[in-house]
mmCIF file of C-alpha atoms (C1' of nucleotides) in Angstrom:
data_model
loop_
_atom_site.group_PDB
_atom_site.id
_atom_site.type_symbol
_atom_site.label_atom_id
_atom_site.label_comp_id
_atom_site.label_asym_id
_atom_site.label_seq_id
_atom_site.Cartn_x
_atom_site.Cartn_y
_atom_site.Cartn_z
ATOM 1 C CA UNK A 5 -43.360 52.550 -61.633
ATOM 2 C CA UNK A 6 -46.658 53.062 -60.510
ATOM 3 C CA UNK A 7 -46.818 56.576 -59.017
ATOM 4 C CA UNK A 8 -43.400 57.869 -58.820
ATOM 5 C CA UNK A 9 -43.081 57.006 -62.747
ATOM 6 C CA UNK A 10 -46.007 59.635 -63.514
ATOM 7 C CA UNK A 11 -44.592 62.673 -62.138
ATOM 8 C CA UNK A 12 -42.430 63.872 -60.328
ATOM 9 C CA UNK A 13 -42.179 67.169 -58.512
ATOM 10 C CA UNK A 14 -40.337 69.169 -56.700
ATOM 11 C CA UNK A 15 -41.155 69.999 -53.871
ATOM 12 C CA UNK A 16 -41.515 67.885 -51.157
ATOM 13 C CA UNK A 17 -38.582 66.108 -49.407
ATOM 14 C CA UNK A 18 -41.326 63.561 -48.923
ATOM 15 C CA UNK A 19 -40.844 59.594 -48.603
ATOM 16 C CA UNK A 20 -39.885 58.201 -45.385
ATOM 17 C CA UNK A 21 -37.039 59.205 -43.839
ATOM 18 C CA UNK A 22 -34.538 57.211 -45.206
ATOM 19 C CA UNK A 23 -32.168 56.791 -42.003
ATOM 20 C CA UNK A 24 -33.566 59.642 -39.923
ATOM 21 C CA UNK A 25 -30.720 58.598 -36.835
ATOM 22 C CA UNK A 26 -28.493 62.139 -37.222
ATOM 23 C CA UNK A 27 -25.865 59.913 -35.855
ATOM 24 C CA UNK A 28 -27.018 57.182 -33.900
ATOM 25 C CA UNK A 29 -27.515 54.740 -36.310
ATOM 26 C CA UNK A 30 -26.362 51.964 -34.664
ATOM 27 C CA UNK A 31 -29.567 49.820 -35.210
ATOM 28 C CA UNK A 32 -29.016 47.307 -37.662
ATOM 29 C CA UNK A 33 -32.106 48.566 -39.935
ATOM 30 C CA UNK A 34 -35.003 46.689 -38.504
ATOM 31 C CA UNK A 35 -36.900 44.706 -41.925
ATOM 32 C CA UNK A 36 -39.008 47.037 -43.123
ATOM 33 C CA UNK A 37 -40.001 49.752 -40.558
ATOM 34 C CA UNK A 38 -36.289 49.930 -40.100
ATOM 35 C CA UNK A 39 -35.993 53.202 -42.434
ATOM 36 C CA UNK A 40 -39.641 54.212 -41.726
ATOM 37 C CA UNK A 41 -39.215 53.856 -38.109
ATOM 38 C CA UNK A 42 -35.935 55.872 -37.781
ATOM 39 C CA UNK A 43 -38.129 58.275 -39.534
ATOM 40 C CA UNK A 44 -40.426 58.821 -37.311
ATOM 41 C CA UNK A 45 -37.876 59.339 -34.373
ATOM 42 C CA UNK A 46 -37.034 62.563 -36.499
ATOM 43 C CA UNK A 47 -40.895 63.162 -37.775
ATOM 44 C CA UNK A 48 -42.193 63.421 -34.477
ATOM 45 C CA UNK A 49 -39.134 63.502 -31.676
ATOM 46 C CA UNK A 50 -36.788 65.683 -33.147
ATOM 47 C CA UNK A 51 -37.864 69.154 -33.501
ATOM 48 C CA UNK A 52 -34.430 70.426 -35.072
ATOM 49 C CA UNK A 53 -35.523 69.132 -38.405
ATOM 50 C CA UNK A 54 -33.959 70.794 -41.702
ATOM 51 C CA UNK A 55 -35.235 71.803 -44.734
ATOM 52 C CA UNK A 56 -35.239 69.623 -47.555
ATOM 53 C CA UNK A 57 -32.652 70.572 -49.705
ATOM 54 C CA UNK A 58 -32.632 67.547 -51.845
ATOM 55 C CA UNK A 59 -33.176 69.809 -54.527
ATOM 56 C CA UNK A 60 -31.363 70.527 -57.113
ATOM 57 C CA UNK A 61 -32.510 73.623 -57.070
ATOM 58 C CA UNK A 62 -31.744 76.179 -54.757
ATOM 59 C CA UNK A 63 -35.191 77.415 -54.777
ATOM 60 C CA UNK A 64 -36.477 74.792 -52.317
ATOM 61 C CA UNK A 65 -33.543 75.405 -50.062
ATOM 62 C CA UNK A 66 -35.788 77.300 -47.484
ATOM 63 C CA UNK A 67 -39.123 75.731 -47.930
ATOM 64 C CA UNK A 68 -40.471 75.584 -44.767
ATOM 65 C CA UNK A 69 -38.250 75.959 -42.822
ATOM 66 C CA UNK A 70 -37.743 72.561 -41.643
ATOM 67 C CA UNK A 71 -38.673 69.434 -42.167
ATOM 68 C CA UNK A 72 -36.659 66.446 -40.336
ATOM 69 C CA UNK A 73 -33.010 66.074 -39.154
ATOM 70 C CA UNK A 74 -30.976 63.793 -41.772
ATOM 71 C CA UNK A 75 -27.508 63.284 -41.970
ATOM 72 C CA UNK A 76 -25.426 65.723 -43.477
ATOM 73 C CA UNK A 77 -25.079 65.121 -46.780
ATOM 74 C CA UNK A 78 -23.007 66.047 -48.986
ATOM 75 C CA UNK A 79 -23.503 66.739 -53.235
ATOM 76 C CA UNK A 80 -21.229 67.156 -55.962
ATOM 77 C CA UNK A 81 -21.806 67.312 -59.846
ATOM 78 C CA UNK A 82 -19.301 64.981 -61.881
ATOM 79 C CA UNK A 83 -19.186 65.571 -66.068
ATOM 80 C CA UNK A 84 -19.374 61.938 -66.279
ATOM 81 C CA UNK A 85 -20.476 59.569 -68.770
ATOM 82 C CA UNK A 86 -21.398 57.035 -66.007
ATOM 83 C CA UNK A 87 -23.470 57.526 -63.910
ATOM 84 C CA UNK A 88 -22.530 55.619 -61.068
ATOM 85 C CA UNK A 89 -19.136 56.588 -60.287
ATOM 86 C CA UNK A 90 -16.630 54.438 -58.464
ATOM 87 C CA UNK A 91 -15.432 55.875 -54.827
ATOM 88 C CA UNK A 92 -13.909 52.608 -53.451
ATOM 89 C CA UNK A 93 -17.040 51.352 -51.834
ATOM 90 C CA UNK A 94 -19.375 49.028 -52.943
ATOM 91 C CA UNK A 95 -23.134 50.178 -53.559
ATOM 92 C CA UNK A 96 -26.341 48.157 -53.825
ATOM 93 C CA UNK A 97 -28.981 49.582 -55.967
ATOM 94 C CA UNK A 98 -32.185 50.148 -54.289
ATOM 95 C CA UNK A 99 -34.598 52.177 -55.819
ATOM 96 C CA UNK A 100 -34.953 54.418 -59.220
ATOM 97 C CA UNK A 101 -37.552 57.071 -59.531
ATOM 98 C CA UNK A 102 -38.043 59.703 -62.445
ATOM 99 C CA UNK A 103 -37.807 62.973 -61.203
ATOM 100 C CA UNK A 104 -39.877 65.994 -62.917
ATOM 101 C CA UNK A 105 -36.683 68.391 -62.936
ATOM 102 C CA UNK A 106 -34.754 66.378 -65.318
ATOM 103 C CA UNK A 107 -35.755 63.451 -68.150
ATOM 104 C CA UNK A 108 -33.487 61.611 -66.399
ATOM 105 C CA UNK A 109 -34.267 58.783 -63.311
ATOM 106 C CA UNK A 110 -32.551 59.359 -60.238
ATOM 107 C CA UNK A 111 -30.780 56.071 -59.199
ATOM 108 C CA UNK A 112 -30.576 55.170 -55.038
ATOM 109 C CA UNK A 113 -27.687 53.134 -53.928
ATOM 110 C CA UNK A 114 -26.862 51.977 -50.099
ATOM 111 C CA UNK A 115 -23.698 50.894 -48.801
ATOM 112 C CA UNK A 116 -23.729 47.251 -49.389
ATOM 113 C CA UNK A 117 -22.100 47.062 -45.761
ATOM 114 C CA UNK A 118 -25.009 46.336 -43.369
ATOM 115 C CA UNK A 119 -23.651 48.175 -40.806
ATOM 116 C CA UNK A 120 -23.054 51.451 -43.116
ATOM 117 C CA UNK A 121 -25.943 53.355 -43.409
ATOM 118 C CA UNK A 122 -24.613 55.621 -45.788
ATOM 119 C CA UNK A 123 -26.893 56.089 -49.056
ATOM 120 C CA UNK A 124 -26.117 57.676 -52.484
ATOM 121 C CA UNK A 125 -28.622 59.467 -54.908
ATOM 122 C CA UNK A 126 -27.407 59.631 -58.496
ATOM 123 C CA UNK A 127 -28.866 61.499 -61.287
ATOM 124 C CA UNK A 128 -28.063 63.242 -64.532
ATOM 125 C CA UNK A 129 -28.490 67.386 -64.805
ATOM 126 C CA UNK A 130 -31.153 68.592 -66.895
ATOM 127 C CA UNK A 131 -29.547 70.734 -67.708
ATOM 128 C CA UNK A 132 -26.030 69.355 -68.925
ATOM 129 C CA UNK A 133 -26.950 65.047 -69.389
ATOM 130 C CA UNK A 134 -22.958 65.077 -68.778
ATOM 131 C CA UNK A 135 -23.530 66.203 -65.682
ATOM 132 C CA UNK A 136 -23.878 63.912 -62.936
ATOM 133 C CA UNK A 137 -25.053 64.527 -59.269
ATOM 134 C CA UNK A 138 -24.071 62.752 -56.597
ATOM 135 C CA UNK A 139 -25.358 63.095 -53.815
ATOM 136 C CA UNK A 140 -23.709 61.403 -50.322
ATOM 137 C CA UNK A 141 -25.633 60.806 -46.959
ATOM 138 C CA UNK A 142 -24.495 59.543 -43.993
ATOM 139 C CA UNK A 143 -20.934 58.592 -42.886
ATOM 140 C CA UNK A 144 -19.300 55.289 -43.655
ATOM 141 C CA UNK A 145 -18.512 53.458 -40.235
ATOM 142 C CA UNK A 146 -16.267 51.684 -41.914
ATOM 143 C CA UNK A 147 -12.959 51.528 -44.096
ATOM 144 C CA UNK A 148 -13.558 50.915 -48.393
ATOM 145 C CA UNK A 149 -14.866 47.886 -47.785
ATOM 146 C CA UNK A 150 -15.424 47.275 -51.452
ATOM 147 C CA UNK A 151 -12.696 44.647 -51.625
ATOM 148 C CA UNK A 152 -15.302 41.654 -50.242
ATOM 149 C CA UNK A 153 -15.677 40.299 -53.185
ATOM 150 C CA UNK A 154 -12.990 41.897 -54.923
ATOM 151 C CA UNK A 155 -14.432 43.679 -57.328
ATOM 152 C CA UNK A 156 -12.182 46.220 -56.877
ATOM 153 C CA UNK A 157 -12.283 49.322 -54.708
ATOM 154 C CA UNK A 158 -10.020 51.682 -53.764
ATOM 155 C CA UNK A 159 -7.941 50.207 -56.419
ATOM 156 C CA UNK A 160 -10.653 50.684 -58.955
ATOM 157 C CA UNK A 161 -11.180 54.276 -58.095
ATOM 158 C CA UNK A 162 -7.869 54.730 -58.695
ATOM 159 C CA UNK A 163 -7.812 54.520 -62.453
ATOM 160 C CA UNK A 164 -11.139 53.374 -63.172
ATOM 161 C CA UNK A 165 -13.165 56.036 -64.630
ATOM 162 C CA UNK A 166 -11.218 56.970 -62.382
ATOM 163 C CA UNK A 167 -10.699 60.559 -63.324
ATOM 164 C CA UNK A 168 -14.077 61.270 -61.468
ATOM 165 C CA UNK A 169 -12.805 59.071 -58.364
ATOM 166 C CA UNK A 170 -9.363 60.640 -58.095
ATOM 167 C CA UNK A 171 -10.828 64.059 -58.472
ATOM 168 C CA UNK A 172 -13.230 63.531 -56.104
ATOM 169 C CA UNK A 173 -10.749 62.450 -54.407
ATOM 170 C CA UNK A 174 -8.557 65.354 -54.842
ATOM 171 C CA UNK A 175 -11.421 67.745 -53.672
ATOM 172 C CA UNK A 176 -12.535 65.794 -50.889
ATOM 173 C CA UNK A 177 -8.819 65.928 -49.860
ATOM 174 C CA UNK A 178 -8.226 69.606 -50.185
ATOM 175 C CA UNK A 179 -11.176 70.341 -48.714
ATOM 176 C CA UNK A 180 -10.309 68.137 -45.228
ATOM 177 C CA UNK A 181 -6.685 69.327 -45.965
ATOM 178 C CA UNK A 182 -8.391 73.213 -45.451
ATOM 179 C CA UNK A 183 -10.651 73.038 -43.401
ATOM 180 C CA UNK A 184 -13.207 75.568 -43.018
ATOM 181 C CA UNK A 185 -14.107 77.711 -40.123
ATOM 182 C CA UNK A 186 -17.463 76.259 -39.668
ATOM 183 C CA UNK A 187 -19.819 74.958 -37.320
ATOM 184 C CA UNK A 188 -19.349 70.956 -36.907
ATOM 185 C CA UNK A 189 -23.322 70.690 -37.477
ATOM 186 C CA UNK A 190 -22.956 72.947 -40.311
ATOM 187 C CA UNK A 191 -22.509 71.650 -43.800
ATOM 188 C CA UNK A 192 -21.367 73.704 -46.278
ATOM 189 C CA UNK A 193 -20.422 73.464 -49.735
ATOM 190 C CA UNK A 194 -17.360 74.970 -51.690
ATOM 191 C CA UNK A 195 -16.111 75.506 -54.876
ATOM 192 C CA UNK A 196 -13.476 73.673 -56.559
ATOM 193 C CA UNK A 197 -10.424 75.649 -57.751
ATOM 194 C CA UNK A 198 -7.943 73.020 -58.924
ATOM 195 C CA UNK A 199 -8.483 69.113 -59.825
ATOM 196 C CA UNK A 200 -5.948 66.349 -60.292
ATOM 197 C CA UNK A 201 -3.470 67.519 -62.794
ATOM 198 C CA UNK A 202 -3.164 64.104 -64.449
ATOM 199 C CA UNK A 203 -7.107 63.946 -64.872
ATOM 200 C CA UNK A 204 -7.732 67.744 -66.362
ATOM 201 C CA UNK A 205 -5.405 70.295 -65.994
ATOM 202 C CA UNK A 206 -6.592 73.370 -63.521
ATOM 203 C CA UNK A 207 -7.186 75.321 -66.223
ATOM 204 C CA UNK A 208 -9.337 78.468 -65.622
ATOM 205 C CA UNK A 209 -11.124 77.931 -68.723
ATOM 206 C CA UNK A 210 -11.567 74.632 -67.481
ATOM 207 C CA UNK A 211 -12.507 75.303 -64.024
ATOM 208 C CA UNK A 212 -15.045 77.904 -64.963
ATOM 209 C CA UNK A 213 -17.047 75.733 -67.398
ATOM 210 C CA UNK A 214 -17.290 73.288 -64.533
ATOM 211 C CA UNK A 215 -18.217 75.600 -62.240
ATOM 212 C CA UNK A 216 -21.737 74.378 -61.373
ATOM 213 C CA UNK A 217 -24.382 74.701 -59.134
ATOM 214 C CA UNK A 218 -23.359 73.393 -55.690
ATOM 215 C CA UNK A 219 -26.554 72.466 -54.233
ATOM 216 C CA UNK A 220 -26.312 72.924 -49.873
ATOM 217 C CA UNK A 221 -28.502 69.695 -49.026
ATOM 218 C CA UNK A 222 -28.761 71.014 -45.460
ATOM 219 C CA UNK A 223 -30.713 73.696 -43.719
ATOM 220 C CA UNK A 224 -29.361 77.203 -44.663
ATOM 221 C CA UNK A 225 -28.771 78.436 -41.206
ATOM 222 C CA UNK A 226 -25.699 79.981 -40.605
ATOM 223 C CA UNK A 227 -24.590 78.105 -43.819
ATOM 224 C CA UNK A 228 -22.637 80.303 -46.021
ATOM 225 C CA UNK A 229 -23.039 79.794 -49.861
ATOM 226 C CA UNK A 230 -20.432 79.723 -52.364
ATOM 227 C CA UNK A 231 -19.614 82.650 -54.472
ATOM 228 C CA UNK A 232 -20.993 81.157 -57.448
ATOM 229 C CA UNK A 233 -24.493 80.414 -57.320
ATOM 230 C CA UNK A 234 -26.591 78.304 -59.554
ATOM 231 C CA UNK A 235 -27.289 81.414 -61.903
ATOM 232 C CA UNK A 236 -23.871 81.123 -62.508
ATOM 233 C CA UNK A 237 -23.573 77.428 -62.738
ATOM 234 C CA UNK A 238 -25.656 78.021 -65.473
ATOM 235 C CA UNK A 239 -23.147 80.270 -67.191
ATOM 236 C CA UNK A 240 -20.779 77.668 -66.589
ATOM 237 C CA UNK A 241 -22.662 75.810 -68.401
ATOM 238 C CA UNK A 242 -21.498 76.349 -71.742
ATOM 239 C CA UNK A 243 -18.956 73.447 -72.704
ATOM 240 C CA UNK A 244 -15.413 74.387 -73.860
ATOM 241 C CA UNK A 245 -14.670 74.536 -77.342
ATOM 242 C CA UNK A 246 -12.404 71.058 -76.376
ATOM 243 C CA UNK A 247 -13.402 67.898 -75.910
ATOM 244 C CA UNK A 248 -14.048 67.393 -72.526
ATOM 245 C CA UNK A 249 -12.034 64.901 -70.590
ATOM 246 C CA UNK A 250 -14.032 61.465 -69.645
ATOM 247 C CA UNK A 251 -15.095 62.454 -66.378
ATOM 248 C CA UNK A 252 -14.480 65.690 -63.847
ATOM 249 C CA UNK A 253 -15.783 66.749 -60.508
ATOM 250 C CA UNK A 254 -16.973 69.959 -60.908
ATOM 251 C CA UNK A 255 -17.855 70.941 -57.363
ATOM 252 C CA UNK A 256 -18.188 69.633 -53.944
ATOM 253 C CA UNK A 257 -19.810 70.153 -50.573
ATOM 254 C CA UNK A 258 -18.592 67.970 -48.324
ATOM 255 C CA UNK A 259 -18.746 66.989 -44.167
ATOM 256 C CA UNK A 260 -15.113 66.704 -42.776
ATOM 257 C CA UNK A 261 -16.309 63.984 -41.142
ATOM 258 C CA UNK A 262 -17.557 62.178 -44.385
ATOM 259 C CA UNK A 263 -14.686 63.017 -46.710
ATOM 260 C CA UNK A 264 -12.617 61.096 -44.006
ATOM 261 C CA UNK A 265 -14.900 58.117 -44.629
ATOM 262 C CA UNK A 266 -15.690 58.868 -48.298
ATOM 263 C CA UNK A 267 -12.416 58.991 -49.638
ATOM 264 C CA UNK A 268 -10.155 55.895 -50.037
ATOM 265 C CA UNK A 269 -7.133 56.127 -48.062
ATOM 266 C CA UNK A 270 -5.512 54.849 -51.414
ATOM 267 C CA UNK A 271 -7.443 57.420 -53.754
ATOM 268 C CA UNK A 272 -7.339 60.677 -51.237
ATOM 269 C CA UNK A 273 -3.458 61.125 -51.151
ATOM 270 C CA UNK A 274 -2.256 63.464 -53.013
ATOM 271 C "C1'" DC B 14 -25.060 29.941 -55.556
ATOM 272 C "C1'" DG B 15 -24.598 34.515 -54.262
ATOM 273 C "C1'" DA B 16 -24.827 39.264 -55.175
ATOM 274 C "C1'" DC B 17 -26.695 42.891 -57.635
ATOM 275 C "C1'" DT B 18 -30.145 45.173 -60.660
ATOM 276 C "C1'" DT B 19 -34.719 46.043 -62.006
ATOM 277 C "C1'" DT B 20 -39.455 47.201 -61.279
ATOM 278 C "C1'" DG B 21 -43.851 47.856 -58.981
ATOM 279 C "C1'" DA B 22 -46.141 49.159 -55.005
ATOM 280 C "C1'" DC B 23 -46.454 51.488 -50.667
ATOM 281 C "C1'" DC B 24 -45.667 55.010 -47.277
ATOM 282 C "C1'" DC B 25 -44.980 59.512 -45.698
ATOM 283 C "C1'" DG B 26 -44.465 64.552 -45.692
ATOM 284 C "C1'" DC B 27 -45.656 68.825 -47.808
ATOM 285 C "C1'" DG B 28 -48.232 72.023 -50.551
ATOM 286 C "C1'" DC B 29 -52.533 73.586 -52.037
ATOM 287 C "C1'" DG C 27 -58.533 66.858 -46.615
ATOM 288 C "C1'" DC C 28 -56.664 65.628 -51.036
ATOM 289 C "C1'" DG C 29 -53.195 65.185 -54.277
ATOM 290 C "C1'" DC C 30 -48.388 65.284 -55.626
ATOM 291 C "C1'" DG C 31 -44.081 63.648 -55.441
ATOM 292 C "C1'" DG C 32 -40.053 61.747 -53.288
ATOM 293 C "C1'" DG C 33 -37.970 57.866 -50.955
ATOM 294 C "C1'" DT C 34 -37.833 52.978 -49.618
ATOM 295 C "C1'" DC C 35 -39.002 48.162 -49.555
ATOM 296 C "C1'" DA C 36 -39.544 43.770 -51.412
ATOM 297 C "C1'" DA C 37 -39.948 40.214 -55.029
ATOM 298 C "C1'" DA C 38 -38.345 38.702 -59.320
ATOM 299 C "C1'" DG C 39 -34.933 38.439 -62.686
ATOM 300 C "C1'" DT C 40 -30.170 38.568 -64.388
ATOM 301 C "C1'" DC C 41 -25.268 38.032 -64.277
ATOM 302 C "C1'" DG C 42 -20.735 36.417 -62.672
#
DNA sequence: CGACTTTGACCCGCGC
DNA sequence: GCGCGGGTCAAAGTCG
């Protein structure tokens, strides 16, 4: 790790755009320039660009102002022992850089479907290690296509360590199954209030210890935050006197759009 | 043999 | 203008 191993930072969105395209990312990621190019479509030619928020912290949620149009994405923190957690599609490891926020790396996975764009971030909370974020961008084009080699996809997520996969699951599915009175464009991020009953009972106890920051990875305009903020994530903080179970979604901010892709048609029922 | 992971280097945007 | 830091690519290595 040459430069990204030394420090790390916080502020800057930087690197190159991964898939700057909004939604037109129909090209079929050129070799190199692919992700760089696309960048500079929203570096230079798109002047609604958003603010970072790739932050765990709220903080840099209004830097600037803006900085380039991505695609919506979409975090959620899992208490997880693994970090990559199984959602019925099949991921390709591209990148790990140390971040300066937490001891731990933060992992970047792509759709292993070359015509999904979609990318993944994964990395552990500083604050809680159990913690893991997740954070989604882009929309699948395409159905869990995990099962090409069949390793196991939607079927995995279904019991695998599974109790993050079915809850996220669960959440993504209560969240399409109530859906918000928000502008399409507009991400925004909610709390959630009940998980899967067979993975961890919707206890409030529960619920309130896993009541974490939800981190808006969009611009804040017109975007409407959560009642709890990541003050009280922090309060949440504190573990339950009980062993936790092995893995739990603690909170969600997902694209309508997305969760439709995201979530296995086997996993999101309900 | 193919797919995936790991690791180093490079590029780009932002802040100072 | 420089430096920092994040994000991505590509080559090599490992595993199934």
């Amino acid at each position: 790790m040459g430069r990204g191993d030394g420090g790390a930072g916080a502020g800057s969105d930087g690197g190159r755009g991964g898939d700057g395209g909004g939604e037109e990312e129909e090209e079929e990621a050129p070799a190199r320039s692919g992700d760089g190019a696309a960048a500079s479509s929203s570096s230079s030619g798109e002047p609604g660009k958003q603010p970072p928020a790739a932050e765990p912290a709220p903080v840099a949620t209004v830097k600037k102002g803006q900085k380039r149009a991505r695609q919506p994405r979409f975090a959620f923190m899992t208490k997880s022992e693994i970090d990559h957690l199984e959602d019925g599609y099949r991921w390709r490891k591209y990148g790990q850089k140390a971040v300066k926020n937490s001891p731990f790396p933060r992992s970047y996975y792509r759709c292993t479907n070359s015509k999904c764009t979609v990318k993944k971030r994964v990395e552990r909370s500083s604050d809680d290690p159990s913690v893991v974020i997740t954070t989604y961008e882009g929309q699948h084009c395409h159905h869990t296509a995990s099962f090409q080699r069949g390793t196991g996809g939607a079927a995995v997520a279904a019991h695998i360590h599974g109790a993050a996969a079915v809850a996220l699951a669960e959440q993504m599915s209560a969240f399409v199954s109530a859906p918000p009175q928000l502008p399409q464009p507009q991400r925004l991020l909610y709390s959630l209030p009940r998980l899967h009953p067979q993975v961890n009972p919707p206890s409030s106890e529960t619920v309130n210890s896993m009541s974490t920051s939800l981190q808006e990875l969009n611009n804040g305009e017109g975007l409407q935050r959560p009642s709890y903020s990541p003050q009280a994530a922090e309060a949440g903080h504190r573990r339950p006197p009980r062993p936790p179970p092995p893995s739990v979604a603690t909170a969600v901010s997902f694209d309508k759009g997305l969760l439709d892709d995201i979530v296995p048609p086997g996993v999101r029922l309900g």
